[in-house]
Short mmCIF file of C-alpha atoms in Angstrom, two decimals:
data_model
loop_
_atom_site.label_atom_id
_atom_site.label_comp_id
_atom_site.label_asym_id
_atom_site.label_seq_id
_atom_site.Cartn_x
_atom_site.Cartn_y
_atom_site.Cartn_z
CA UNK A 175 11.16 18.58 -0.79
CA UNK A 176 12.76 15.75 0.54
CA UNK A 177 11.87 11.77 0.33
CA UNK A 178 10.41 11.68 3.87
CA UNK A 179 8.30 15.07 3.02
CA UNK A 180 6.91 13.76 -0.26
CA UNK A 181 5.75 10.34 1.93
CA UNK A 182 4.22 12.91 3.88
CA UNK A 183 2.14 14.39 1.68
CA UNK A 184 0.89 11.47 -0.18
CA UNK A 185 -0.02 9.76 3.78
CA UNK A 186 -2.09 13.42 4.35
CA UNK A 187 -4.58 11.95 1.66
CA UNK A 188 -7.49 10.82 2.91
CA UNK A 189 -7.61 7.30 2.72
CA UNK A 190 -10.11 5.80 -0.20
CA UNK A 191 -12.75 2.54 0.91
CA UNK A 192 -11.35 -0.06 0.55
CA UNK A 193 -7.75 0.36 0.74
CA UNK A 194 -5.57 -0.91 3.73
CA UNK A 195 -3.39 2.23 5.19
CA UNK A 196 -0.55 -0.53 5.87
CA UNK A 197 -0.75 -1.14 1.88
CA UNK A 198 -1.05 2.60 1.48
CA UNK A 199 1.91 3.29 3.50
CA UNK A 200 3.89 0.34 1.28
CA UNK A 201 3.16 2.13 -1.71
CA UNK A 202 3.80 5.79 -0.20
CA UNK A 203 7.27 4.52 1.11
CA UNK A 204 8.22 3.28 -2.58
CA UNK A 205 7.02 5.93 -4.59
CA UNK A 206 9.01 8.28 -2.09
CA UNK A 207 12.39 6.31 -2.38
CA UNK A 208 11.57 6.78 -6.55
CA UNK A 209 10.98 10.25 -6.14
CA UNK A 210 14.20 10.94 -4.00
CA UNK A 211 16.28 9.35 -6.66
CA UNK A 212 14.82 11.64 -9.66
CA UNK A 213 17.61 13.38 -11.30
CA UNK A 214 20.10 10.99 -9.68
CA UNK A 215 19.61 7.78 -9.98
CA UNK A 216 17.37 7.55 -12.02
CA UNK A 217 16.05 9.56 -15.22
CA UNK A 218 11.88 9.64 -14.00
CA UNK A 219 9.62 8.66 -11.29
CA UNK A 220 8.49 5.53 -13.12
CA UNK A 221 12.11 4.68 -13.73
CA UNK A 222 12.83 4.58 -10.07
CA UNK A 223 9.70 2.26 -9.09
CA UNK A 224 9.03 0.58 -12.44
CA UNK A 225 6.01 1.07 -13.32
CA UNK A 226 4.68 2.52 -16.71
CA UNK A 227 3.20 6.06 -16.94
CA UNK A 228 -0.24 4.36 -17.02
CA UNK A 229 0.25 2.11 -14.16
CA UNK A 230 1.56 5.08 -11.82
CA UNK A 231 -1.26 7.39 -12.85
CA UNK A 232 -3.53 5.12 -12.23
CA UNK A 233 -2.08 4.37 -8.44
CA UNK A 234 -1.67 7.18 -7.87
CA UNK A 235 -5.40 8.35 -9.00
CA UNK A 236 -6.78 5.27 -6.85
CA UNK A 237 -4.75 5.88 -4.07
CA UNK A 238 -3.73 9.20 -3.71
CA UNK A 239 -7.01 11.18 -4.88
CA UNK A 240 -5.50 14.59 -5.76
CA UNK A 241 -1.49 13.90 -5.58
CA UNK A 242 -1.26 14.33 -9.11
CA UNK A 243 0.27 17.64 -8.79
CA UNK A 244 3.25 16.27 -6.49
CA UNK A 245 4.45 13.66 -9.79
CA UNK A 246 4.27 16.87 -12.41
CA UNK A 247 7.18 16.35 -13.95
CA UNK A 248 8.82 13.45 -12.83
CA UNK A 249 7.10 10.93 -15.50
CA UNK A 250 9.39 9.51 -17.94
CA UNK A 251 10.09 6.51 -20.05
CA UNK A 252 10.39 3.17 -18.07
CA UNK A 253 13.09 1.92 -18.98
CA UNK A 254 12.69 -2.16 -19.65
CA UNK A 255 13.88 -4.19 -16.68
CA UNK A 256 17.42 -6.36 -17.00
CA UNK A 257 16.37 -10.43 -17.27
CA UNK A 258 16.41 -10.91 -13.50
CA UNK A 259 14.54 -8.39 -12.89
CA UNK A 260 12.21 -9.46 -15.40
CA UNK A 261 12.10 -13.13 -13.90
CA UNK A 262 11.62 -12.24 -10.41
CA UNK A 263 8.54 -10.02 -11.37
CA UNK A 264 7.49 -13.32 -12.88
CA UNK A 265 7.96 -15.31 -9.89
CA UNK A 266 6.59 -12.59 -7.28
CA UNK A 267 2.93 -12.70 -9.76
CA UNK A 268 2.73 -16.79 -9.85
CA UNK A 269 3.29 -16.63 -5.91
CA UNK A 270 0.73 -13.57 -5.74
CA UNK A 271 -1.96 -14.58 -2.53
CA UNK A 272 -5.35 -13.15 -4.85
CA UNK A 273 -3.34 -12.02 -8.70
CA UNK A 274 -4.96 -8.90 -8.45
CA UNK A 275 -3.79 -5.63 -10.38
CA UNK A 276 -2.28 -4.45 -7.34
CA UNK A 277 -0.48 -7.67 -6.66
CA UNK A 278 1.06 -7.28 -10.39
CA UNK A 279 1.80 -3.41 -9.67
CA UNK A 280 3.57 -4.69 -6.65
CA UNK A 281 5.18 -7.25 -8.12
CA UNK A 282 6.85 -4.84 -10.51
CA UNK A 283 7.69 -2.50 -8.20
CA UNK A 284 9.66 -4.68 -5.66
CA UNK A 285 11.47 -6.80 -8.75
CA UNK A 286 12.88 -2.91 -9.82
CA UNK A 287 13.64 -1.66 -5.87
CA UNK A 288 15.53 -5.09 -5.59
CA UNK A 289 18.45 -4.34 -8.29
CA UNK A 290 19.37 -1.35 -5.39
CA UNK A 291 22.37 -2.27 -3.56
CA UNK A 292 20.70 -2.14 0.31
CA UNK A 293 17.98 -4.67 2.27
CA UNK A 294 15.32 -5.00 0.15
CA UNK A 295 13.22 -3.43 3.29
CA UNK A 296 15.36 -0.26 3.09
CA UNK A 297 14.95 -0.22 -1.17
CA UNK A 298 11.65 0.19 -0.60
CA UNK A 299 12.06 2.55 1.77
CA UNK A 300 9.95 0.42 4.85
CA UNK A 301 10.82 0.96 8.59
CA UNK A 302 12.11 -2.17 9.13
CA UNK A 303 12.38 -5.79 7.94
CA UNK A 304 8.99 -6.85 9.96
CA UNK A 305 7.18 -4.73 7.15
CA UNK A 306 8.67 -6.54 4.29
CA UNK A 307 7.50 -10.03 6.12
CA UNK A 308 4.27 -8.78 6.48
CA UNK A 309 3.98 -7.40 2.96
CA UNK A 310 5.27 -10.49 1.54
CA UNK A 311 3.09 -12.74 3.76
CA UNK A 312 -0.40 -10.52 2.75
CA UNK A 313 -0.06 -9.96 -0.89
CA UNK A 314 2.76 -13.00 -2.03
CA UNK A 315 1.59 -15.75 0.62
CA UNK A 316 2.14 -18.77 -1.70
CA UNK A 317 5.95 -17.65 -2.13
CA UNK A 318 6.44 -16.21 1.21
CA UNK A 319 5.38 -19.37 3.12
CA UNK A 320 8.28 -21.15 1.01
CA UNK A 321 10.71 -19.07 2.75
CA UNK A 322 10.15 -21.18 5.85
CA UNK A 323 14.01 -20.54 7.87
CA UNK A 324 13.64 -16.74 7.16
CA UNK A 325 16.01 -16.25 4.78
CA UNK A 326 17.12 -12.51 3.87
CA UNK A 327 14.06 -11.80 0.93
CA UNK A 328 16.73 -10.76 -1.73
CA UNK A 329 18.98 -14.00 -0.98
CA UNK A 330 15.66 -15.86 -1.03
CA UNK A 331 14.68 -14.41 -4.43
CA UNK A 332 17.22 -15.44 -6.30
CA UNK A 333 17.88 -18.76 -4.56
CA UNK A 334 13.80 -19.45 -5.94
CA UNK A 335 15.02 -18.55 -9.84
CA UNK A 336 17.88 -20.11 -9.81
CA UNK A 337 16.18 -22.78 -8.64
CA UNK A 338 13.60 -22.61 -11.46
CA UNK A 339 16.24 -22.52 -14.18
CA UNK A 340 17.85 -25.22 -12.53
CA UNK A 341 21.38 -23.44 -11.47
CA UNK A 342 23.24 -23.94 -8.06
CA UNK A 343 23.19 -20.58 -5.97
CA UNK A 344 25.72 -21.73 -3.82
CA UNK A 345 28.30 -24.86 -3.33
CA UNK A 346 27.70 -25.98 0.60
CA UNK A 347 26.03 -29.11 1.08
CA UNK A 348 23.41 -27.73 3.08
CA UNK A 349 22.89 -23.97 4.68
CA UNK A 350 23.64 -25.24 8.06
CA UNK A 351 27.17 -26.05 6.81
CA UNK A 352 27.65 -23.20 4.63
CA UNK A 353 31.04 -20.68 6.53
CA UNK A 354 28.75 -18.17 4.73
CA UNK A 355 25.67 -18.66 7.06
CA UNK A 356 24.70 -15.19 8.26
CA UNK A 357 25.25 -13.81 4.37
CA UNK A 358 21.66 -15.23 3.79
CA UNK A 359 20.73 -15.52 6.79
CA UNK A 360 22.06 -12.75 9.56
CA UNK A 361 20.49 -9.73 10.82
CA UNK A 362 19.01 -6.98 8.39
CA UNK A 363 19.31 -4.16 10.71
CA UNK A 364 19.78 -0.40 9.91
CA UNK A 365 17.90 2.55 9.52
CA UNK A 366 15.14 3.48 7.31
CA UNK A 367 16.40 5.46 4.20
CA UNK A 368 13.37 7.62 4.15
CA UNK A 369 14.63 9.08 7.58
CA UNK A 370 18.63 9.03 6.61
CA UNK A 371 17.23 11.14 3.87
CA UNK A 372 15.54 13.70 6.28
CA UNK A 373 18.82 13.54 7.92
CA UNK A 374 21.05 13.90 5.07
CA UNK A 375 18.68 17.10 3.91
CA UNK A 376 19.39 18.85 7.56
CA UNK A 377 23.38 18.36 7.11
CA UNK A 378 23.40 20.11 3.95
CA UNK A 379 21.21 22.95 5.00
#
């Protein structure tokens, strides 16, 4: 089964009261980039996404009424987050919009898909960068509305906790002098890794 197909399963699920399909399809993209790096990136489902065994069993019990079959063994251990990553899940909860158990689920989940090397959009395998705005601008509105030139959301990140331990991210007096301009700043374009995946899959066939 590929990333895309597992997405596709869990998005079959009828959808429970009370939960918003655009947050449903969030979660659905991240557990499916987790779930296509079992076995090679990363030792276990939870490992991937960065959640504990309870936390993910729970989501996906909530969310996912009868997908428990589709995460059979890909639970593991995990594994305790680096200090950054550890930080920015801290910042992400203070700037949560309602610090609800999602919101902290979330939280943990983007602060593990943002030590991947790609847009943070693509790491958590969304369509585009739009998605991540709107995500960020829902459930982190307090933080998100600090991000007020549109910065690139990883380069923003870390510019925040650097910020808060009171280190200089960068040397240019201001960004509108900085040679380095579009590296926070420029385009995030690309394509979605949940379909490079699909396409991947067919080339190997």
């Amino acid at each position: 089964m590929t990333a895309e197909e597992f997405y596709g399963r869990l998005t079959e699920i009828h959808l429970p009261e009370g939960v918003e399909e655009f947050d449903r399809h969030v979660v659905a993209s991240i557990l499916a980039m987790g779930f296509g790096e079992v076995g090679k990136t990363a030792s276990s489902l939870n490992a991937a996404v960065g959640l504990d065994e309870a936390d993910l069993s729970g989501l996906i019990a909530d969310w996912f009424a009868g997908a428990a079959g589709l995460i059979s063994g890909l639970m593991g251990v995990a594994a305790s987050g680096e200090s950054d990553e550890v930080c920015l899940i801290e910042l992400l909860v203070r700037g949560g919009t309602e610090g609800s158990r999602f919101e902290a689920r979330l939280a943990r989940m983007i602060a593990r898909r943002a030590q991947r090397a790609d847009h943070l959009w693509q790491d958590l395998g969304l369509r585009n960068r739009d998605e991540l705005s709107r995500l960020m601008l829902t459930h982190f509105a307090p933080l998100a509305r600090l991000n007020r030139n549109d910065m690139k959301w990883k380069k923003f990140f870390y510019r925040m906790l650097c910020r808060d331990e009171g280190f200089g991210l960068c040397t240019a007096p201001s960004c509108g002098e900085c040679i380095d301009f579009a590296g926070c700043f420029g385009e995030e374009a690309g394509a979605s890794l949940l379909i490079q995946t699909r396409l991947e899959h067919k080339r190997s066939e």
